[in-house]
Coordinates of C-alpha atoms (C1' of nucleotides) in Angstrom, one line a residue:
Chain L
M1 CA 90.3 108.7 91.9
L2 CA 91.0 112.0 93.5
D3 CA 89.2 113.3 96.5
I4 CA 86.6 115.9 95.3
R5 CA 86.7 117.5 98.8
F6 CA 90.5 118.1 98.5
I7 CA 90.0 119.7 95.1
R8 CA 87.2 121.9 96.4
E9 CA 89.2 123.1 99.4
N10 CA 92.6 123.4 97.6
E11 CA 91.7 124.3 94.0
T12 CA 94.9 126.2 93.3
E13 CA 97.1 123.4 94.6
A14 CA 95.1 120.8 92.7
R15 CA 95.5 122.8 89.5
R16 CA 99.2 123.1 90.1
L17 CA 99.7 119.4 90.7
L18 CA 97.7 118.3 87.7
D19 CA 99.5 120.9 85.6
M20 CA 102.8 119.0 86.4
R21 CA 101.3 116.2 84.3
G22 CA 99.8 118.6 81.7
Q23 CA 96.3 117.6 82.8
A24 CA 95.0 120.7 84.6
L25 CA 92.3 121.2 82.0
L26 CA 90.5 118.2 83.3
L27 CA 89.5 120.3 86.3
G28 CA 87.4 122.6 84.2
G29 CA 83.7 122.5 85.2
L30 CA 84.3 120.0 87.9
L31 CA 83.8 122.4 90.8
S32 CA 80.7 124.0 89.4
L33 CA 79.2 120.5 89.0
D34 CA 80.2 119.9 92.6
K35 CA 78.5 123.1 93.7
R36 CA 75.3 122.3 91.9
R37 CA 75.4 118.8 93.4
R38 CA 75.6 120.1 97.0
A39 CA 72.9 122.7 96.4
L40 CA 70.6 119.9 95.1
I41 CA 71.4 117.7 98.1
E42 CA 70.6 120.5 100.5
A43 CA 67.2 121.2 98.8
T44 CA 66.1 117.6 98.5
D45 CA 67.2 116.7 102.0
A46 CA 65.1 119.5 103.4
Q47 CA 62.1 118.2 101.4
K48 CA 62.7 114.7 102.6
A49 CA 62.8 115.9 106.2
R50 CA 59.4 117.6 105.7
R51 CA 58.0 114.4 104.1
N52 CA 59.2 112.3 107.1
E53 CA 57.5 114.8 109.4
L54 CA 54.3 114.6 107.4
S55 CA 54.4 110.8 107.6
R56 CA 54.6 110.9 111.4
E57 CA 51.7 113.3 111.5
I58 CA 49.6 111.1 109.2
S59 CA 50.3 108.1 111.3
E60 CA 49.2 109.9 114.5
A61 CA 46.2 111.6 113.0
A62 CA 45.0 108.3 111.5
K63 CA 45.3 106.7 115.0
R64 CA 43.1 109.4 116.4
G65 CA 40.7 109.0 113.4
G66 CA 41.4 112.6 112.3
E67 CA 41.3 114.1 108.8
I68 CA 44.4 113.1 106.8
S69 CA 43.7 113.8 103.2
D70 CA 45.3 117.3 103.2
L71 CA 48.4 115.9 104.7
K72 CA 48.5 113.1 102.2
E73 CA 48.1 115.6 99.4
E74 CA 51.0 117.8 100.6
S75 CA 53.2 114.7 101.1
R76 CA 52.4 113.5 97.6
R77 CA 53.3 116.9 96.1
I78 CA 56.6 117.0 98.0
G79 CA 57.3 113.5 96.8
D80 CA 57.0 114.5 93.2
S81 CA 59.4 117.4 93.7
I82 CA 61.8 115.0 95.4
T83 CA 61.6 112.6 92.5
A84 CA 62.6 115.4 90.1
G85 CA 65.4 116.7 92.3
D86 CA 66.8 113.2 92.8
A87 CA 66.8 112.5 89.1
E88 CA 68.8 115.7 88.4
L89 CA 71.1 114.9 91.3
K90 CA 71.8 111.4 89.9
A91 CA 72.6 112.8 86.5
I92 CA 75.0 115.3 88.0
E93 CA 76.7 112.7 90.2
N94 CA 77.1 110.3 87.2
D95 CA 78.8 113.2 85.3
L96 CA 81.0 114.0 88.2
E97 CA 82.0 110.4 88.7
S98 CA 82.9 109.8 85.1
R99 CA 85.0 113.0 85.0
L100 CA 86.8 112.0 88.2
L101 CA 87.6 108.6 86.8
Q102 CA 89.4 110.3 83.9
I103 CA 91.7 112.4 86.1
P104 CA 95.1 111.0 86.9
N105 CA 96.7 111.0 90.3
F106 CA 98.6 113.9 91.8
P107 CA 102.4 113.5 91.8
H108 CA 104.1 113.3 95.2
A109 CA 106.2 116.2 96.4
S110 CA 109.4 114.2 95.8
V111 CA 108.6 113.7 92.1
P112 CA 110.6 115.9 89.7
P113 CA 108.8 118.1 87.3
G114 CA 109.0 117.4 83.6
R115 CA 106.9 116.1 80.7
T116 CA 109.1 113.4 79.1
A117 CA 111.6 110.7 79.9
E118 CA 114.3 113.3 79.4
D119 CA 113.4 114.7 82.8
N120 CA 113.6 111.5 84.7
L121 CA 116.3 111.2 87.3
V122 CA 118.7 108.3 87.6
V123 CA 118.9 107.7 91.3
R124 CA 121.3 104.8 91.5
E125 CA 123.2 102.4 89.3
W126 CA 124.5 98.9 90.1
G127 CA 127.3 96.9 88.5
I128 CA 129.1 97.8 85.3
K129 CA 128.4 97.3 81.7
P130 CA 129.6 93.8 80.7
V131 CA 133.0 93.8 79.0
L132 CA 132.9 91.4 76.0
D133 CA 136.0 90.9 73.9
F134 CA 133.9 90.0 70.9
T135 CA 130.9 91.6 69.1
P136 CA 127.8 90.5 71.1
K137 CA 125.0 88.9 69.3
D138 CA 121.5 90.2 70.0
H139 CA 118.9 87.9 71.6
L140 CA 117.2 87.3 68.3
A141 CA 120.4 85.9 66.8
L142 CA 121.2 83.9 69.9
G143 CA 117.6 82.6 70.0
K144 CA 117.7 81.4 66.4
E145 CA 121.1 79.8 66.6
L146 CA 120.4 78.0 69.9
R147 CA 116.8 77.2 68.8
I148 CA 115.3 78.4 72.1
F149 CA 112.6 80.7 70.7
D150 CA 110.3 80.5 67.8
F151 CA 108.8 83.9 67.0
E152 CA 107.6 82.8 63.5
R153 CA 105.5 80.0 64.7
G154 CA 104.1 82.2 67.5
T155 CA 103.0 84.6 64.8
K156 CA 101.5 81.8 62.8
I157 CA 99.3 80.4 65.6
T158 CA 98.2 83.7 67.1
G159 CA 99.9 86.8 65.6
S160 CA 103.1 88.9 66.1
G161 CA 104.1 89.5 69.7
F162 CA 103.0 86.1 71.0
P163 CA 106.4 84.3 71.4
V164 CA 106.9 80.6 71.6
Y165 CA 109.7 79.3 73.9
H166 CA 111.4 76.2 72.8
S167 CA 113.4 73.5 74.5
A168 CA 116.0 75.1 76.7
G169 CA 114.3 78.5 76.2
A170 CA 111.1 77.1 77.6
V171 CA 112.9 75.6 80.6
L172 CA 114.9 78.8 81.2
E173 CA 111.7 81.0 81.0
R174 CA 109.9 78.7 83.5
S175 CA 112.9 78.7 85.7
L176 CA 112.9 82.4 85.9
V177 CA 109.3 82.5 87.1
N178 CA 110.0 79.9 89.8
F179 CA 113.2 81.6 90.8
F180 CA 111.4 85.0 91.3
L181 CA 108.6 83.4 93.4
D182 CA 111.1 81.4 95.5
F183 CA 113.2 84.5 95.9
H184 CA 110.3 86.5 97.4
R185 CA 109.1 83.5 99.5
E186 CA 112.6 82.9 101.0
R187 CA 112.8 86.6 102.0
G188 CA 109.5 86.2 103.8
T189 CA 108.0 89.5 102.9
Y190 CA 105.3 88.4 100.5
T191 CA 102.4 86.0 100.6
E192 CA 102.2 84.1 97.3
V193 CA 98.8 84.1 95.6
T194 CA 97.5 82.5 92.4
V195 CA 94.7 84.6 90.9
P196 CA 92.4 84.6 87.9
F197 CA 93.9 85.7 84.6
V198 CA 90.6 87.2 83.5
V199 CA 88.8 90.0 85.3
N200 CA 85.6 92.0 85.2
R201 CA 85.1 95.7 84.6
K202 CA 84.8 96.7 88.2
S203 CA 88.3 95.3 88.9
L204 CA 89.8 97.3 86.1
I205 CA 88.1 100.5 87.2
G206 CA 89.4 99.8 90.7
T207 CA 93.0 99.8 89.6
G208 CA 92.6 102.5 86.9
Q209 CA 92.8 100.7 83.5
L210 CA 89.2 101.5 82.9
P211 CA 87.4 103.5 81.7
K212 CA 90.3 105.3 80.0
F213 CA 92.5 102.6 78.5
E214 CA 90.0 100.0 77.3
E215 CA 91.8 99.9 73.9
D216 CA 94.9 98.5 75.5
L217 CA 93.0 95.4 76.8
Y218 CA 91.9 92.1 75.3
L219 CA 88.2 91.7 75.8
S220 CA 86.1 88.5 75.8
N221 CA 82.8 90.1 74.5
T222 CA 80.5 87.2 75.3
D223 CA 81.1 87.6 79.0
D224 CA 82.4 91.1 79.1
L225 CA 85.6 89.9 80.8
F226 CA 89.1 91.1 80.1
L227 CA 92.5 89.3 80.0
I228 CA 94.6 90.9 82.7
P229 CA 97.4 93.3 81.5
T230 CA 99.2 92.7 84.9
A231 CA 98.6 90.8 88.1
E232 CA 98.2 94.2 89.8
V233 CA 94.6 94.1 88.7
P234 CA 93.4 90.8 90.3
I235 CA 95.7 91.1 93.3
T236 CA 94.8 94.7 94.2
N237 CA 91.1 93.8 93.8
L238 CA 91.4 90.9 96.2
H239 CA 90.5 93.5 98.9
R240 CA 88.0 95.6 96.9
D241 CA 85.1 96.8 99.1
E242 CA 86.7 95.5 102.2
L243 CA 87.5 97.0 105.6
L244 CA 90.8 95.7 106.8
N245 CA 92.3 95.6 110.3
E246 CA 95.1 97.9 111.0
S247 CA 97.0 95.1 112.7
E248 CA 97.2 93.1 109.5
L249 CA 98.9 95.9 107.5
P250 CA 101.0 96.0 105.5
I251 CA 99.5 93.2 103.5
C252 CA 102.1 92.1 100.9
Y253 CA 101.4 89.7 98.1
C254 CA 103.3 88.3 95.2
G255 CA 101.9 86.3 92.4
Y256 CA 102.8 84.9 89.0
T257 CA 100.5 85.5 86.0
P258 CA 100.8 85.9 82.3
C259 CA 100.0 89.4 81.1
F260 CA 98.2 90.4 78.0
R261 CA 98.6 93.8 76.4
R262 CA 97.3 95.0 73.0
E263 CA 100.0 97.7 72.9
A264 CA 97.7 99.8 70.7
G265 CA 99.6 102.8 69.3
S266 CA 103.1 101.5 70.1
Y267 CA 103.8 99.8 66.8
G268 CA 107.2 100.4 65.3
K269 CA 108.8 101.1 68.7
D270 CA 111.0 98.5 70.2
T271 CA 109.0 95.8 68.6
R272 CA 111.7 93.3 67.7
G273 CA 111.6 90.0 69.4
F274 CA 111.1 90.2 73.1
L275 CA 111.4 94.0 73.4
R276 CA 107.6 94.5 73.1
V277 CA 105.2 91.6 73.2
H278 CA 101.5 91.1 73.6
Q279 CA 101.8 88.2 76.1
F280 CA 104.5 87.7 78.7
D281 CA 105.0 86.2 82.2
K282 CA 105.5 88.3 85.2
V283 CA 105.7 88.0 89.0
E284 CA 104.1 91.0 90.6
M285 CA 104.4 92.5 94.1
V286 CA 101.4 94.2 95.6
K287 CA 101.2 96.0 99.0
F288 CA 98.4 97.5 101.0
T289 CA 99.7 99.9 103.7
R290 CA 98.8 102.6 106.2
P291 CA 99.2 106.0 104.6
E292 CA 102.2 106.9 106.8
D293 CA 104.1 103.7 105.8
S294 CA 103.6 103.7 102.1
Y295 CA 106.7 105.6 101.0
A296 CA 109.0 103.4 103.2
E297 CA 107.3 100.3 101.7
H298 CA 107.8 101.8 98.3
E299 CA 111.6 102.0 98.8
K300 CA 111.6 98.4 100.2
M301 CA 109.6 97.1 97.3
T302 CA 112.0 98.7 94.8
K303 CA 114.9 97.1 96.6
D304 CA 113.1 93.7 96.5
A305 CA 113.0 93.9 92.7
T306 CA 116.7 95.1 92.3
A307 CA 117.9 92.4 94.7
I308 CA 116.8 89.8 92.1
L309 CA 118.9 91.5 89.5
E310 CA 121.9 91.6 91.8
S311 CA 121.6 87.9 92.4
L312 CA 121.5 87.3 88.7
G313 CA 124.5 89.6 88.3
L314 CA 122.8 92.0 85.8
H315 CA 123.8 95.6 85.4
Y316 CA 120.8 97.9 86.3
R317 CA 119.9 101.4 87.2
V318 CA 116.9 102.9 89.1
V319 CA 115.2 105.8 87.5
L320 CA 112.8 108.2 89.3
L321 CA 110.1 109.1 86.8
C322 CA 109.2 112.8 86.3
A323 CA 105.6 113.9 86.8
G324 CA 104.8 113.7 83.1
D325 CA 106.2 110.2 82.5
M326 CA 104.4 108.4 85.2
G327 CA 101.5 106.1 84.8
F328 CA 97.9 107.3 85.2
G329 CA 97.4 106.3 88.9
A330 CA 100.9 106.6 90.3
A331 CA 101.9 109.3 92.8
K332 CA 105.5 108.2 92.5
C333 CA 107.2 105.6 90.4
Y334 CA 110.7 104.1 90.0
D335 CA 111.5 102.3 86.8
I336 CA 114.2 99.7 87.0
E337 CA 116.2 99.4 83.8
I338 CA 118.7 96.7 82.8
W339 CA 121.5 97.0 80.3
S340 CA 121.3 95.3 76.9
P341 CA 124.8 94.8 75.5
A342 CA 123.6 94.1 72.0
E343 CA 121.1 96.9 71.8
Q344 CA 123.5 99.1 73.7
K345 CA 120.6 100.6 75.7
W346 CA 118.6 100.4 78.9
L347 CA 115.5 98.3 78.9
E348 CA 112.7 98.8 81.4
I349 CA 112.3 95.7 83.4
S350 CA 110.1 96.9 86.3
S351 CA 108.0 99.8 87.5
C352 CA 107.5 100.2 91.2
S353 CA 104.7 102.6 92.0
N354 CA 103.0 104.1 95.0
F355 CA 99.4 104.9 94.2
E356 CA 98.6 106.4 97.6
A357 CA 94.8 106.3 98.1
Y358 CA 94.1 106.7 94.4
Q359 CA 93.2 103.0 93.7
A360 CA 91.9 102.5 97.2
R361 CA 89.3 105.2 96.7
R362 CA 88.3 103.7 93.3
A363 CA 88.2 100.2 94.7
N364 CA 86.9 101.2 98.2
I365 CA 89.7 99.5 100.1
R366 CA 89.8 100.8 103.7
Y367 CA 91.2 99.9 107.1
R368 CA 90.1 100.9 110.6
R369 CA 92.6 103.1 112.3
S370 CA 93.0 102.1 116.0
D371 CA 93.8 105.6 117.1
T372 CA 90.7 107.2 115.7
G373 CA 88.5 104.1 115.4
K374 CA 87.5 105.4 112.0
P375 CA 87.8 103.8 108.5
E376 CA 90.3 105.3 106.2
F377 CA 91.6 104.4 102.7
V378 CA 94.8 102.3 102.5
H379 CA 97.6 103.1 100.2
T380 CA 98.3 100.6 97.5
L381 CA 101.6 99.9 95.8
N382 CA 102.8 97.5 93.1
G383 CA 105.9 96.6 91.2
S384 CA 107.2 93.9 88.9
G385 CA 109.4 91.4 90.5
L386 CA 110.1 90.7 87.7
A387 CA 108.9 90.2 84.1
T388 CA 110.6 87.6 81.9
P389 CA 111.0 88.8 78.3
R390 CA 113.4 91.7 78.6
L391 CA 115.2 89.9 81.4
L392 CA 115.8 87.0 79.0
V393 CA 117.2 89.5 76.4
C394 CA 119.7 90.9 78.8
L395 CA 120.5 87.6 80.4
L396 CA 121.3 85.9 77.1
E397 CA 123.3 88.9 75.8
T398 CA 125.2 89.3 79.0
Y399 CA 126.0 85.6 79.6
Q400 CA 126.9 84.8 76.0
N401 CA 130.3 83.3 75.2
D402 CA 132.5 83.9 72.1
D403 CA 131.7 80.4 70.8
G404 CA 128.0 81.2 70.6
T405 CA 127.0 79.4 73.7
V406 CA 125.2 80.9 76.7
S407 CA 126.1 80.3 80.3
V408 CA 123.4 80.0 82.9
P409 CA 123.9 82.2 86.1
D410 CA 124.7 80.1 89.1
V411 CA 121.4 80.9 91.0
L412 CA 119.4 79.6 88.1
K413 CA 121.2 76.3 87.7
K414 CA 119.2 74.4 90.3
Y415 CA 116.0 75.4 88.4
T416 CA 117.2 74.7 84.9
G417 CA 119.2 71.6 85.6
F418 CA 121.8 72.8 83.1
G419 CA 124.6 75.4 83.1
L420 CA 125.3 75.9 79.4
I421 CA 123.1 76.3 76.3
T422 CA 124.6 75.3 73.0
S423 CA 123.3 74.9 69.5
S424 CA 123.4 71.1 70.0
G425 CA 121.7 71.0 73.3
V426 CA 122.3 71.7 77.0
R427 CA 125.1 70.7 79.3
Chain A
rG1 C1' 71.3 74.0 80.4
rG2 C1' 66.8 72.6 84.1
rA3 C1' 64.6 73.1 89.3
rG4 C1' 64.7 75.4 94.0
rA5 C1' 66.7 78.6 98.1
rG6 C1' 69.0 83.0 99.4
rA7 C1' 71.7 88.2 99.5
rU8 C1' 70.6 92.4 106.3
rG9 C1' 76.1 96.1 110.3
rG10 C1' 83.6 94.3 110.9
rC11 C1' 81.6 88.9 111.0
rA12 C1' 77.4 85.5 112.0
rG13 C1' 72.3 85.9 112.2
rA14 C1' 66.7 87.7 113.7
rG15 C1' 63.2 90.9 111.6
rU16 C1' 55.0 92.1 111.9
rG17 C1' 54.1 98.4 105.8
rG18 C1' 54.8 103.3 110.5
rU19 C1' 58.5 104.6 117.1
rC20 C1' 63.7 99.8 112.6
rG21 C1' 69.8 102.2 111.9
rA22 C1' 67.6 97.6 112.7
rA23 C1' 67.1 92.1 118.1
rU24 C1' 70.8 88.6 119.5
rG25 C1' 75.7 86.5 119.4
rC26 C1' 80.9 87.1 118.1
rG27 C1' 84.6 90.7 117.3
rG28 C1' 86.4 95.8 118.7
rC29 C1' 86.8 99.7 122.5
rG30 C1' 86.4 101.4 127.8
rG31 C1' 85.9 99.9 133.0
rC32 C1' 85.7 96.4 137.3
rC33 C1' 88.5 92.2 139.1
rU34 C1' 94.1 90.6 138.9
rC35 C1' 101.1 91.3 140.5
rG36 C1' 99.9 90.6 135.2
rA37 C1' 96.8 87.9 131.9
rA38 C1' 92.7 84.6 130.8
rA39 C1' 87.8 83.8 132.4
rG40 C1' 83.7 86.5 134.4
rC41 C1' 80.8 91.0 135.0
rC42 C1' 79.3 96.2 133.6
rG43 C1' 79.1 99.7 129.7
rU44 C1' 79.9 101.1 124.8
rU45 C1' 80.5 100.3 119.5
rG46 C1' 77.7 101.3 111.6
rU47 C1' 78.9 104.0 107.1
rA48 C1' 78.4 107.9 103.6
rC49 C1' 76.8 112.5 102.2
rC50 C1' 74.9 117.8 103.2
rG51 C1' 74.9 122.0 106.5
rC52 C1' 76.5 125.3 110.0
rU53 C1' 76.2 127.6 115.5
rU54 C1' 82.7 122.3 114.3
rG55 C1' 79.0 119.8 118.4
rU56 C1' 78.6 113.6 123.1
rC57 C1' 75.4 119.2 116.8
rG58 C1' 71.2 119.2 113.1
rG59 C1' 69.5 116.9 108.6
rU60 C1' 69.4 113.0 104.7
rA61 C1' 70.4 108.4 102.7
rC62 C1' 71.9 103.3 103.1
rC63 C1' 69.2 96.1 104.8
rG64 C1' 72.9 93.0 96.9
rG65 C1' 72.0 96.8 92.2
rG66 C1' 68.0 99.3 89.5
rG67 C1' 62.7 100.4 89.0
rG68 C1' 57.5 100.4 91.0
rU69 C1' 53.1 100.5 94.6
rU70 C1' 52.2 103.7 99.1
rC71 C1' 51.3 109.6 102.8
rG72 C1' 55.2 106.1 104.4
rA73 C1' 59.1 100.1 102.3
rA74 C1' 64.6 96.0 105.1
rU75 C1' 59.3 94.3 104.9
rC76 C1' 54.7 94.2 99.0
rC77 C1' 55.5 93.9 93.3
rC78 C1' 58.9 93.9 88.8
rU79 C1' 63.8 93.4 87.0
rC80 C1' 69.1 92.6 87.0
rU81 C1' 73.5 90.7 89.3
rC82 C1' 75.7 87.3 92.4
rU83 C1' 75.8 83.1 95.9
rC84 C1' 74.2 78.2 97.6
rU85 C1' 71.6 73.2 96.9
rC86 C1' 69.8 69.4 93.6
rC87 C1' 69.6 67.3 88.4
rG88 C1' 72.0 67.1 83.6
rC89 C1' 76.6 67.8 80.7
rC90 C1' 82.0 68.1 80.9
rA91 C1' 86.8 67.4 83.2

RNA sequence: GGAGAGAUGGCAGAGUGGUCGAAUGCGGCGGCCUCGAAAGCCGUUGUACCGCUUGUCGGUACCGGGGGUUCGAAUCCCUCUCUCUCCGCCA
């Protein structure tokens, strides 16, 4: 959520920043509501002050045994007026709040202008495209021949986009999750947490998925609980409505969860196999920082994600998203993309975002500054580190051999217990 | 699912319809003491909003959420949510 005071005092700038995302129209009517709100507060506060004064007078007059019925009558009249004013105020504040919840974050000054992925900037690239002296098979062909995935049966038991991992595929997938978690733990930056996979509305409002993107979520109607689309939601909300100590910042968590996404509206786009699924596994990194530290922590977090890819020997690039291509709550976002030899294209494997105070304001996550002694909103960040499906695509395609087998990267062998996947089993 | 208890400041925990933004303890901050620290002692310490004369300023609100009674509610009533204890069921 944006700070209404900032918008009030910097209307032109606010309009310019939202226009970078093509969302300046959302500001329409906001400030006149804000003005009406403040006028009402001023009026009702004055009436409440008068009522408090009358109450004191009544108390004193009653003690002296004086006449109090006129005072009571005036107080009652003012009370009625206050009730009316408060009712209008509440309606206006509800309206204002629901409008503010629909407005995306401002892009940071370092974010390039632009409306589509065309305007994103590649900021660095690591490794080279794998050189194969044969025509690479795609992950679907490899998965079928090696019998490590079963998309058809996943479709049967649930629906499309709910993959089944089979035999070596199941082990490989589980190994990746453990590898990611151990990777972060050994570097000592993140505290591992295991959190619920189902969350309430308040949590989703806190991180920005609600109220605007409800159709992207799976909902359990009976209890009004949602399956999480990312561990960002439960982990960021760990500190909702809390006042943190400055000395404990930055707080850095990582955690594994499955993720559930309806992917409404994205049918027909990258839907084959693992390219877009409704359920997948991911290890997420989440940070809570002081405002002045968040951009340095953002760079570090992005490096934490790419370091995993380097240890797996996978060709990747880091892309700085333009204002129009960023997610709703992000002020700045790097996408990390890995190369698919069979698809001959880059696949998004991670998004590392700095939300600044946007989520903190929604979720009321503050810390007490030691220099001022005053509470202030933290900055929140999160990034995938990493998600398994597209990683499996690139891993299999990159490490396939000309005889149809697939080698396991060295760092994963201690997790899988095998080094080669063949159609007749593992070795 | 049944019965009961509870929700108060950063945390713990008192609180009679009016002077309660709220005792006390812990924590935090400042000072004394000390070579320094601990201990001890003294003092201090809520948040949000509105306003302008931007101040150690004025006002309002806030004791889980919402509603009611009253001139006046942390305190009385209704309701919702959540937590805890016991019983039952399940693992």
